Amino acid sequence: MKKPASGLRTLRAVLWTLVAVAAAGTLYLTYGTGRQQAEAGEAFYAKPFSLVNQDGAAVSEASFLGKPSAWFYGFTHCPDVCPTALAEMSGILEALGPDAEKLQVVFVSVDPERDTPEVMKDYVDYFDARITGLTGNLDQVSAMAKDRYIFFEKVPVEGGDYTMEHQASIQLVTSDGRFFGTLATEEGIDVRLAKVRRLIDQG
Amino acid sequence: MKTLLTTLLLLGPAIPAAAHEFTVGDLYVDHPMIEEAPPNAPVLGGYLSIANRGGSDDRLVAIESAAARKVELHRSSVTDGIARMQQITDGLAVPAGTTVELGDGNHAMFLDPDRRYVAGDEIGATLVFENAGRVDVVFEVEKRSAESAASSHGDHAR
Ligand SMILES: [Cu+2]
């Protein structure tokens, strides 16, 4: 497109800069003060939950401990943010090469009423068969999200349909369930890859 | 330079994007495209740009397609780390002398497509403008690119 160099666009740029500054601050807190700080992160990814994976099998928090992981919370009725995030995660898995084995990538549906295990299976397989898709009932997903400080909310739209507002970032988690940091939607792939590599190095 | 120009002119018609434009009145609709989605995907995101080369404002009020249960215009954004999506109920303004995009935060959402569409497929649709009226267009289905997707969908037509 030639250029909608509109004020809106400038505003967006300014906002993204602010987000980047905030992210850099978070990064500093997470990494800048060293290993100590990261290890001191709260282990809220070790809190109990019970959901089902894309094959319909029951899973719990224990299923994902013991290996670093990357978590994304979204829904299949999302035309851009969610498929983009998953496409990017599959790009990261690819770029990791054999090291991809050291990372678990998990996509949790925040719209379990529509996202059955069957729907989730086709969805994650399309991006990367190594991605795990989780769903369950609304109470189970809500409880997990609350424990992990993940925001999502159902928003009605005209004509009886609804959409979901949801956390846009990917959460990085250590093998013992401690919060390690986030991958933000506006970061370049190389920045994200570097963060994921640091996560894998630290375990 | 002259050779280059000649070459470009000769190549011109062979470049699909260059030919992928639709016109109604003073409105030029460029490169309608849809991003390939997973099998069973309940929604498809559609993108295009509209240049209004005339002297009066117009408005894209609807998109119709036999390939979907319905098509809605949406504005999606990520603010404070939260992904939000809003239906655009009053249409998309296309002021005189400007180019606006469905992309870069806006998209056409094709709900419940009638079958699986993959890269290379085409999806027919009709754009309905307040003043210029109706124009039939073709959305080309393209592979999702992880690289360009990150920043903005507007990139597809850049
Ligand atoms: Cu989404």
mmCIF file of C-alpha atoms and ligand atoms in Angstrom:
data_model
loop_
_atom_site.group_PDB
_atom_site.id
_atom_site.type_symbol
_atom_site.label_atom_id
_atom_site.label_comp_id
_atom_site.label_asym_id
_atom_site.label_seq_id
_atom_site.Cartn_x
_atom_site.Cartn_y
_atom_site.Cartn_z
ATOM 1 C CA MET A 1 0.000 0.000 0.000
ATOM 2 C CA LYS A 2 1.384 3.356 -0.850
ATOM 3 C CA LYS A 3 1.059 4.912 2.532
ATOM 4 C CA PRO A 4 -1.659 5.489 5.005
ATOM 5 C CA ALA A 5 0.839 7.685 6.860
ATOM 6 C CA SER A 6 -2.056 8.960 8.874
ATOM 7 C CA GLY A 7 -2.072 10.325 12.389
ATOM 8 C CA LEU A 8 -3.515 7.016 13.484
ATOM 9 C CA ARG A 9 -0.473 5.270 12.173
ATOM 10 C CA THR A 10 1.837 7.654 13.980
ATOM 11 C CA LEU A 11 -0.149 7.096 17.149
ATOM 12 C CA ARG A 12 0.225 3.373 16.685
ATOM 13 C CA ALA A 13 3.960 3.770 16.278
ATOM 14 C CA VAL A 14 4.151 5.823 19.456
ATOM 15 C CA LEU A 15 2.084 3.285 21.350
ATOM 16 C CA TRP A 16 4.224 0.427 20.120
ATOM 17 C CA THR A 17 7.294 2.301 21.226
ATOM 18 C CA LEU A 18 5.790 2.600 24.681
ATOM 19 C CA VAL A 19 5.011 -1.096 24.660
ATOM 20 C CA ALA A 20 8.578 -1.816 23.588
ATOM 21 C CA VAL A 21 9.919 0.341 26.407
ATOM 22 C CA ALA A 22 7.692 -1.469 28.879
ATOM 23 C CA ALA A 23 8.799 -4.802 27.445
ATOM 24 C CA ALA A 24 12.427 -3.759 27.719
ATOM 25 C CA GLY A 25 11.796 -2.880 31.359
ATOM 26 C CA THR A 26 10.284 -6.283 31.964
ATOM 27 C CA LEU A 27 13.188 -7.879 30.174
ATOM 28 C CA TYR A 28 15.615 -5.988 32.355
ATOM 29 C CA LEU A 29 13.832 -7.204 35.453
ATOM 30 C CA THR A 30 13.769 -10.724 34.094
ATOM 31 C CA TYR A 31 17.222 -11.015 32.625
ATOM 32 C CA GLY A 32 19.119 -7.865 33.531
ATOM 33 C CA THR A 33 19.450 -8.767 37.158
ATOM 34 C CA GLY A 34 20.637 -12.180 36.164
ATOM 35 C CA ARG A 35 19.819 -15.773 36.827
ATOM 36 C CA GLN A 36 18.848 -15.104 40.398
ATOM 37 C CA GLN A 37 15.896 -12.998 39.407
ATOM 38 C CA ALA A 38 14.571 -15.372 36.767
ATOM 39 C CA GLU A 39 14.808 -18.268 39.165
ATOM 40 C CA ALA A 40 12.953 -16.273 41.731
ATOM 41 C CA GLY A 41 9.952 -16.006 39.385
ATOM 42 C CA GLU A 42 6.729 -17.338 40.828
ATOM 43 C CA ALA A 43 5.993 -20.924 39.795
ATOM 44 C CA PHE A 44 2.408 -20.244 38.809
ATOM 45 C CA TYR A 45 2.717 -22.604 35.871
ATOM 46 C CA ALA A 46 3.092 -25.391 38.437
ATOM 47 C CA LYS A 47 -0.387 -24.763 39.844
ATOM 48 C CA PRO A 48 -2.783 -27.675 39.273
ATOM 49 C CA PHE A 49 -5.140 -27.744 36.311
ATOM 50 C CA SER A 50 -6.988 -30.388 34.362
ATOM 51 C CA LEU A 51 -7.783 -30.083 30.668
ATOM 52 C CA VAL A 52 -7.762 -32.305 27.578
ATOM 53 C CA ASN A 53 -5.312 -32.218 24.696
ATOM 54 C CA GLN A 54 -6.102 -32.335 20.975
ATOM 55 C CA ASP A 55 -6.261 -36.125 21.100
ATOM 56 C CA GLY A 56 -8.858 -35.996 23.848
ATOM 57 C CA ALA A 57 -6.430 -37.231 26.532
ATOM 58 C CA ALA A 58 -6.525 -35.756 30.020
ATOM 59 C CA VAL A 59 -3.570 -33.561 30.897
ATOM 60 C CA SER A 60 -2.477 -31.710 34.021
ATOM 61 C CA GLU A 61 0.242 -29.296 35.078
ATOM 62 C CA ALA A 62 2.566 -32.290 35.539
ATOM 63 C CA SER A 63 2.326 -33.060 31.823
ATOM 64 C CA PHE A 64 4.276 -29.893 31.037
ATOM 65 C CA LEU A 65 6.798 -29.685 33.856
ATOM 66 C CA GLY A 66 10.322 -30.984 33.390
ATOM 67 C CA LYS A 67 10.910 -29.098 30.141
ATOM 68 C CA PRO A 68 10.763 -25.387 29.275
ATOM 69 C CA SER A 69 7.576 -24.370 27.544
ATOM 70 C CA ALA A 70 5.939 -21.568 25.558
ATOM 71 C CA TRP A 71 2.210 -20.930 26.071
ATOM 72 C CA PHE A 72 -0.257 -19.089 23.916
ATOM 73 C CA TYR A 73 -3.918 -18.470 24.790
ATOM 74 C CA GLY A 74 -6.277 -17.878 21.886
ATOM 75 C CA PHE A 75 -9.109 -19.338 19.847
ATOM 76 C CA THR A 76 -9.722 -20.740 16.395
ATOM 77 C CA HIS A 77 -12.365 -18.131 15.436
ATOM 78 C CA CYS A 78 -9.556 -15.591 15.238
ATOM 79 C CA PRO A 79 -8.502 -14.589 11.747
ATOM 80 C CA ASP A 80 -5.231 -12.867 12.469
ATOM 81 C CA VAL A 81 -3.583 -12.656 15.890
ATOM 82 C CA CYS A 82 -3.867 -16.346 16.800
ATOM 83 C CA PRO A 83 -2.927 -17.954 13.479
ATOM 84 C CA THR A 84 -0.094 -15.467 13.178
ATOM 85 C CA ALA A 85 1.221 -16.346 16.650
ATOM 86 C CA LEU A 86 1.093 -20.063 15.848
ATOM 87 C CA ALA A 87 2.724 -19.601 12.446
ATOM 88 C CA GLU A 88 5.498 -17.701 14.175
ATOM 89 C CA MET A 89 5.931 -20.355 16.846
ATOM 90 C CA SER A 90 6.237 -23.000 14.155
ATOM 91 C CA GLY A 91 8.878 -20.783 12.525
ATOM 92 C CA ILE A 92 10.746 -20.686 15.840
ATOM 93 C CA LEU A 93 10.547 -24.472 16.226
ATOM 94 C CA GLU A 94 11.945 -24.799 12.734
ATOM 95 C CA ALA A 95 14.757 -22.339 13.458
ATOM 96 C CA LEU A 96 15.661 -24.213 16.658
ATOM 97 C CA GLY A 97 16.432 -27.322 14.648
ATOM 98 C CA PRO A 98 17.179 -30.295 16.911
ATOM 99 C CA ASP A 99 16.886 -28.010 19.969
ATOM 100 C CA ALA A 100 13.145 -27.817 19.302
ATOM 101 C CA GLU A 101 12.954 -31.064 21.291
ATOM 102 C CA LYS A 102 13.897 -29.089 24.384
ATOM 103 C CA LEU A 103 10.819 -26.872 24.162
ATOM 104 C CA GLN A 104 7.102 -27.563 24.482
ATOM 105 C CA VAL A 105 4.750 -25.251 22.630
ATOM 106 C CA VAL A 106 1.190 -25.156 23.926
ATOM 107 C CA PHE A 107 -1.911 -23.464 22.506
ATOM 108 C CA VAL A 108 -4.730 -23.150 25.041
ATOM 109 C CA SER A 109 -8.217 -22.368 23.758
ATOM 110 C CA VAL A 110 -9.948 -19.543 25.580
ATOM 111 C CA ASP A 111 -13.089 -20.485 23.643
ATOM 112 C CA PRO A 112 -13.586 -24.082 24.797
ATOM 113 C CA GLU A 113 -17.297 -23.926 23.980
ATOM 114 C CA ARG A 114 -16.489 -23.949 20.268
ATOM 115 C CA ASP A 115 -12.964 -25.379 20.276
ATOM 116 C CA THR A 116 -13.449 -29.092 20.755
ATOM 117 C CA PRO A 117 -10.418 -31.408 20.799
ATOM 118 C CA GLU A 118 -11.155 -32.315 17.147
ATOM 119 C CA VAL A 119 -11.134 -28.674 16.099
ATOM 120 C CA MET A 120 -7.941 -28.085 18.075
ATOM 121 C CA LYS A 121 -6.232 -31.089 16.510
ATOM 122 C CA ASP A 122 -6.688 -29.925 12.917
ATOM 123 C CA TYR A 123 -5.762 -26.449 13.960
ATOM 124 C CA VAL A 124 -2.448 -27.145 15.681
ATOM 125 C CA ASP A 125 -1.441 -29.868 13.209
ATOM 126 C CA TYR A 126 -1.710 -27.375 10.398
ATOM 127 C CA PHE A 127 0.912 -25.144 11.976
ATOM 128 C CA ASP A 128 3.171 -27.772 13.535
ATOM 129 C CA ALA A 129 2.410 -31.264 14.772
ATOM 130 C CA ARG A 130 4.759 -30.554 17.700
ATOM 131 C CA ILE A 131 2.368 -27.942 19.095
ATOM 132 C CA THR A 132 0.014 -29.209 21.799
ATOM 133 C CA GLY A 133 -3.559 -27.894 21.772
ATOM 134 C CA LEU A 134 -5.491 -27.755 25.044
ATOM 135 C CA THR A 135 -9.184 -27.297 25.703
ATOM 136 C CA GLY A 136 -11.727 -28.380 28.307
ATOM 137 C CA ASN A 137 -14.820 -26.843 29.792
ATOM 138 C CA LEU A 138 -15.145 -23.146 30.457
ATOM 139 C CA ASP A 139 -14.687 -23.495 34.221
ATOM 140 C CA GLN A 140 -11.492 -25.485 33.826
ATOM 141 C CA VAL A 141 -9.998 -23.040 31.340
ATOM 142 C CA SER A 142 -11.078 -20.031 33.422
ATOM 143 C CA ALA A 143 -9.507 -21.454 36.566
ATOM 144 C CA MET A 144 -6.232 -22.110 34.802
ATOM 145 C CA ALA A 145 -6.165 -18.663 33.224
ATOM 146 C CA LYS A 146 -6.841 -17.001 36.560
ATOM 147 C CA ASP A 147 -4.016 -18.900 38.248
ATOM 148 C CA ARG A 148 -1.691 -17.761 35.474
ATOM 149 C CA TYR A 149 -2.809 -14.123 35.284
ATOM 150 C CA ILE A 150 -4.064 -14.648 31.730
ATOM 151 C CA PHE A 151 -6.841 -12.350 30.560
ATOM 152 C CA PHE A 152 -9.657 -13.436 28.290
ATOM 153 C CA GLU A 153 -13.239 -12.323 27.888
ATOM 154 C CA LYS A 154 -16.210 -13.168 25.698
ATOM 155 C CA VAL A 155 -17.537 -10.210 23.693
ATOM 156 C CA PRO A 156 -20.912 -10.457 21.947
ATOM 157 C CA VAL A 157 -21.155 -9.218 18.362
ATOM 158 C CA GLU A 158 -24.171 -8.336 16.231
ATOM 159 C CA GLY A 159 -26.353 -11.239 15.186
ATOM 160 C CA GLY A 160 -25.808 -13.470 18.219
ATOM 161 C CA ASP A 161 -22.193 -14.422 17.492
ATOM 162 C CA TYR A 162 -19.377 -13.596 19.832
ATOM 163 C CA THR A 163 -15.671 -13.063 19.762
ATOM 164 C CA MET A 164 -12.980 -13.337 22.412
ATOM 165 C CA GLU A 165 -10.582 -10.757 23.727
ATOM 166 C CA HIS A 166 -7.474 -12.454 24.944
ATOM 167 C CA GLN A 167 -3.867 -12.149 26.025
ATOM 168 C CA ALA A 168 -1.781 -11.471 22.928
ATOM 169 C CA SER A 169 1.665 -12.427 24.193
ATOM 170 C CA ILE A 170 3.275 -15.831 24.469
ATOM 171 C CA GLN A 171 4.397 -16.823 27.968
ATOM 172 C CA LEU A 172 7.763 -18.498 28.429
ATOM 173 C CA VAL A 173 8.025 -20.906 31.333
ATOM 174 C CA THR A 174 10.949 -22.768 32.902
ATOM 175 C CA SER A 175 10.981 -26.525 33.374
ATOM 176 C CA ASP A 176 9.876 -26.119 36.994
ATOM 177 C CA GLY A 177 6.901 -23.928 36.093
ATOM 178 C CA ARG A 178 8.364 -20.509 36.795
ATOM 179 C CA PHE A 179 7.415 -17.543 34.664
ATOM 180 C CA PHE A 180 10.430 -16.607 32.532
ATOM 181 C CA GLY A 181 9.166 -13.827 30.279
ATOM 182 C CA THR A 182 6.990 -13.148 27.265
ATOM 183 C CA LEU A 183 7.220 -13.012 23.506
ATOM 184 C CA ALA A 184 5.294 -9.965 22.336
ATOM 185 C CA THR A 185 3.446 -9.710 19.037
ATOM 186 C CA GLU A 186 5.453 -6.718 17.865
ATOM 187 C CA GLU A 187 8.895 -8.247 18.392
ATOM 188 C CA GLY A 188 10.912 -9.488 15.464
ATOM 189 C CA ILE A 189 11.362 -13.211 15.000
ATOM 190 C CA ASP A 190 15.080 -12.948 15.816
ATOM 191 C CA VAL A 191 14.375 -11.267 19.172
ATOM 192 C CA ARG A 192 11.915 -13.994 20.030
ATOM 193 C CA LEU A 193 14.250 -16.728 18.922
ATOM 194 C CA ALA A 194 16.992 -15.308 21.143
ATOM 195 C CA LYS A 195 14.645 -15.275 24.142
ATOM 196 C CA VAL A 196 13.592 -18.856 23.484
ATOM 197 C CA ARG A 197 17.214 -19.928 23.230
ATOM 198 C CA ARG A 198 17.954 -18.262 26.585
ATOM 199 C CA LEU A 199 15.002 -20.105 28.082
ATOM 200 C CA ILE A 200 16.253 -23.416 26.748
ATOM 201 C CA ASP A 201 19.786 -22.706 28.012
ATOM 202 C CA GLN A 202 18.513 -21.947 31.488
ATOM 203 C CA GLY A 203 16.122 -24.863 31.500
ATOM 204 C CA MET B 1 17.098 2.739 -17.755
ATOM 205 C CA LYS B 2 15.002 2.767 -20.862
ATOM 206 C CA THR B 3 15.663 -0.923 -21.355
ATOM 207 C CA LEU B 4 14.669 -1.606 -17.776
ATOM 208 C CA LEU B 5 11.445 0.303 -18.186
ATOM 209 C CA THR B 6 10.643 -1.520 -21.383
ATOM 210 C CA THR B 7 11.364 -4.809 -19.702
ATOM 211 C CA LEU B 8 9.117 -3.908 -16.796
ATOM 212 C CA LEU B 9 6.348 -2.865 -19.148
ATOM 213 C CA LEU B 10 6.664 -6.104 -21.028
ATOM 214 C CA LEU B 11 6.692 -8.102 -17.813
ATOM 215 C CA GLY B 12 3.873 -6.095 -16.345
ATOM 216 C CA PRO B 13 0.910 -8.183 -17.399
ATOM 217 C CA ALA B 14 2.666 -11.343 -16.232
ATOM 218 C CA ILE B 15 2.859 -10.127 -12.629
ATOM 219 C CA PRO B 16 -0.470 -11.188 -11.099
ATOM 220 C CA ALA B 17 -0.510 -8.539 -8.382
ATOM 221 C CA ALA B 18 -0.224 -5.814 -10.978
ATOM 222 C CA ALA B 19 -3.270 -7.090 -12.795
ATOM 223 C CA HIS B 20 -5.240 -7.892 -9.692
ATOM 224 C CA GLU B 21 -7.235 -4.701 -9.524
ATOM 225 C CA PHE B 22 -10.950 -3.997 -9.741
ATOM 226 C CA THR B 23 -12.628 -0.731 -10.552
ATOM 227 C CA VAL B 24 -15.981 0.852 -9.855
ATOM 228 C CA GLY B 25 -16.391 4.540 -10.625
ATOM 229 C CA ASP B 26 -13.438 6.347 -9.110
ATOM 230 C CA LEU B 27 -12.612 3.503 -6.745
ATOM 231 C CA TYR B 28 -9.691 1.177 -7.429
ATOM 232 C CA VAL B 29 -9.699 -2.011 -5.394
ATOM 233 C CA ASP B 30 -6.237 -3.531 -5.260
ATOM 234 C CA HIS B 31 -5.190 -7.092 -4.533
ATOM 235 C CA PRO B 32 -7.978 -8.660 -2.491
ATOM 236 C CA MET B 33 -6.353 -11.594 -0.708
ATOM 237 C CA ILE B 34 -7.225 -14.154 1.922
ATOM 238 C CA GLU B 35 -4.736 -15.885 4.150
ATOM 239 C CA GLU B 36 -4.815 -19.642 3.960
ATOM 240 C CA ALA B 37 -6.149 -21.070 7.216
ATOM 241 C CA PRO B 38 -6.065 -24.482 8.921
ATOM 242 C CA PRO B 39 -8.529 -27.175 7.856
ATOM 243 C CA ASN B 40 -11.815 -26.697 9.723
ATOM 244 C CA ALA B 41 -10.901 -23.068 10.340
ATOM 245 C CA PRO B 42 -14.213 -21.376 11.056
ATOM 246 C CA VAL B 43 -12.999 -18.015 9.793
ATOM 247 C CA LEU B 44 -10.832 -16.564 7.053
ATOM 248 C CA GLY B 45 -9.224 -13.138 7.152
ATOM 249 C CA GLY B 46 -9.532 -11.051 3.966
ATOM 250 C CA TYR B 47 -7.454 -8.021 3.028
ATOM 251 C CA LEU B 48 -7.407 -5.445 0.236
ATOM 252 C CA SER B 49 -6.870 -1.784 -0.428
ATOM 253 C CA ILE B 50 -9.177 0.811 -1.945
ATOM 254 C CA ALA B 51 -7.947 3.980 -3.637
ATOM 255 C CA ASN B 52 -10.525 6.715 -4.065
ATOM 256 C CA ARG B 53 -9.261 8.782 -6.983
ATOM 257 C CA GLY B 54 -12.437 10.814 -7.265
ATOM 258 C CA GLY B 55 -13.615 14.016 -5.639
ATOM 259 C CA SER B 56 -16.260 12.668 -3.313
ATOM 260 C CA ASP B 57 -16.129 10.501 -0.231
ATOM 261 C CA ASP B 58 -17.415 6.975 -0.257
ATOM 262 C CA ARG B 59 -17.831 4.142 2.174
ATOM 263 C CA LEU B 60 -17.454 0.374 1.966
ATOM 264 C CA VAL B 61 -20.627 -0.774 3.694
ATOM 265 C CA ALA B 62 -20.574 -4.532 3.113
ATOM 266 C CA ILE B 63 -18.888 -7.494 1.512
ATOM 267 C CA GLU B 64 -20.979 -10.375 0.231
ATOM 268 C CA SER B 65 -19.746 -13.798 -0.762
ATOM 269 C CA ALA B 66 -21.456 -17.051 -1.612
ATOM 270 C CA ALA B 67 -18.425 -18.834 -0.189
ATOM 271 C CA ALA B 68 -19.206 -17.899 3.421
ATOM 272 C CA ARG B 69 -22.195 -17.787 5.771
ATOM 273 C CA LYS B 70 -21.479 -14.102 6.088
ATOM 274 C CA VAL B 71 -18.689 -11.588 5.782
ATOM 275 C CA GLU B 72 -18.102 -8.985 8.455
ATOM 276 C CA LEU B 73 -15.767 -6.032 8.605
ATOM 277 C CA HIS B 74 -13.619 -6.068 11.707
ATOM 278 C CA ARG B 75 -11.111 -3.890 13.401
ATOM 279 C CA SER B 76 -8.573 -5.861 15.376
ATOM 280 C CA SER B 77 -5.884 -4.489 17.600
ATOM 281 C CA VAL B 78 -3.448 -5.403 20.299
ATOM 282 C CA THR B 79 -3.537 -2.879 23.119
ATOM 283 C CA ASP B 80 -1.967 -3.317 26.537
ATOM 284 C CA GLY B 81 -1.018 -6.821 25.493
ATOM 285 C CA ILE B 82 -4.644 -7.773 24.855
ATOM 286 C CA ALA B 83 -5.879 -8.830 21.407
ATOM 287 C CA ARG B 84 -9.276 -7.295 20.706
ATOM 288 C CA MET B 85 -11.625 -7.520 17.784
ATOM 289 C CA GLN B 86 -14.546 -5.253 17.034
ATOM 290 C CA GLN B 87 -17.132 -5.376 14.308
ATOM 291 C CA ILE B 88 -17.172 -2.295 12.082
ATOM 292 C CA THR B 89 -20.898 -1.718 11.854
ATOM 293 C CA ASP B 90 -20.954 1.645 10.112
ATOM 294 C CA GLY B 91 -18.737 0.685 7.204
ATOM 295 C CA LEU B 92 -15.242 1.677 6.254
ATOM 296 C CA ALA B 93 -14.838 5.307 5.160
ATOM 297 C CA VAL B 94 -13.001 5.839 1.871
ATOM 298 C CA PRO B 95 -12.502 9.617 1.730
ATOM 299 C CA ALA B 96 -11.839 11.347 -1.579
ATOM 300 C CA GLY B 97 -8.213 11.255 -2.618
ATOM 301 C CA THR B 98 -7.105 8.617 -0.128
ATOM 302 C CA THR B 99 -6.200 4.969 -0.103
ATOM 303 C CA VAL B 100 -7.572 2.886 2.734
ATOM 304 C CA GLU B 101 -6.803 -0.668 3.610
ATOM 305 C CA LEU B 102 -8.548 -3.644 4.945
ATOM 306 C CA GLY B 103 -5.323 -4.722 6.564
ATOM 307 C CA ASP B 104 -3.169 -2.924 9.053
ATOM 308 C CA GLY B 105 -5.650 -3.580 11.837
ATOM 309 C CA ASN B 106 -8.805 -4.082 9.788
ATOM 310 C CA HIS B 107 -9.925 -7.193 8.009
ATOM 311 C CA ALA B 108 -12.872 -8.790 6.309
ATOM 312 C CA MET B 109 -13.848 -11.846 8.282
ATOM 313 C CA PHE B 110 -15.362 -14.651 6.221
ATOM 314 C CA LEU B 111 -17.400 -16.729 8.674
ATOM 315 C CA ASP B 112 -17.978 -20.441 8.128
ATOM 316 C CA PRO B 113 -16.490 -20.846 4.655
ATOM 317 C CA ASP B 114 -18.313 -23.443 2.520
ATOM 318 C CA ARG B 115 -15.189 -25.560 2.112
ATOM 319 C CA ARG B 116 -11.472 -25.607 2.754
ATOM 320 C CA TYR B 117 -9.598 -22.994 0.758
ATOM 321 C CA VAL B 118 -5.874 -23.329 0.165
ATOM 322 C CA ALA B 119 -3.205 -21.172 -1.439
ATOM 323 C CA GLY B 120 -3.969 -20.749 -5.127
ATOM 324 C CA ASP B 121 -7.750 -20.858 -4.700
ATOM 325 C CA GLU B 122 -9.903 -17.886 -5.545
ATOM 326 C CA ILE B 123 -12.950 -16.654 -3.671
ATOM 327 C CA GLY B 124 -15.463 -14.452 -5.421
ATOM 328 C CA ALA B 125 -17.100 -11.629 -3.489
ATOM 329 C CA THR B 126 -18.999 -8.416 -4.041
ATOM 330 C CA LEU B 127 -17.977 -5.167 -2.401
ATOM 331 C CA VAL B 128 -20.871 -2.818 -1.689
ATOM 332 C CA PHE B 129 -20.097 0.901 -1.637
ATOM 333 C CA GLU B 130 -22.490 3.554 -0.420
ATOM 334 C CA ASN B 131 -22.164 5.712 -3.550
ATOM 335 C CA ALA B 132 -20.214 3.774 -6.159
ATOM 336 C CA GLY B 133 -22.430 0.736 -5.780
ATOM 337 C CA ARG B 134 -21.430 -2.886 -6.186
ATOM 338 C CA VAL B 135 -18.287 -4.370 -7.649
ATOM 339 C CA ASP B 136 -17.421 -8.026 -8.064
ATOM 340 C CA VAL B 137 -13.895 -8.899 -6.969
ATOM 341 C CA VAL B 138 -11.801 -12.012 -6.527
ATOM 342 C CA PHE B 139 -9.884 -12.719 -3.320
ATOM 343 C CA GLU B 140 -6.751 -14.737 -4.027
ATOM 344 C CA VAL B 141 -5.926 -17.247 -1.318
ATOM 345 C CA GLU B 142 -2.276 -16.986 -0.320
ATOM 346 C CA LYS B 143 -0.007 -18.821 2.055
ATOM 347 C CA ARG B 144 0.391 -17.227 5.422
ATOM 348 C CA SER B 145 3.821 -15.760 5.818
ATOM 349 C CA ALA B 146 5.149 -15.888 9.373
ATOM 350 C CA GLU B 147 7.658 -13.167 8.570
ATOM 351 C CA SER B 148 5.326 -10.458 7.363
ATOM 352 C CA ALA B 149 2.402 -11.406 9.536
ATOM 353 C CA ALA B 150 4.037 -10.138 12.690
ATOM 354 C CA SER B 151 3.810 -6.425 12.135
ATOM 355 C CA SER B 152 0.788 -5.710 10.018
ATOM 356 C CA HIS B 153 -1.422 -7.264 7.453
ATOM 357 C CA GLY B 154 -1.095 -4.134 5.392
ATOM 358 C CA ASP B 155 2.241 -5.447 4.252
ATOM 359 C CA HIS B 156 0.683 -7.845 1.818
ATOM 360 C CA ALA B 157 -0.113 -5.087 -0.615
ATOM 361 C CA ARG B 158 2.921 -2.933 0.007
HETATM 362 CU CU CU C 1 -6.856 -14.186 18.539
#
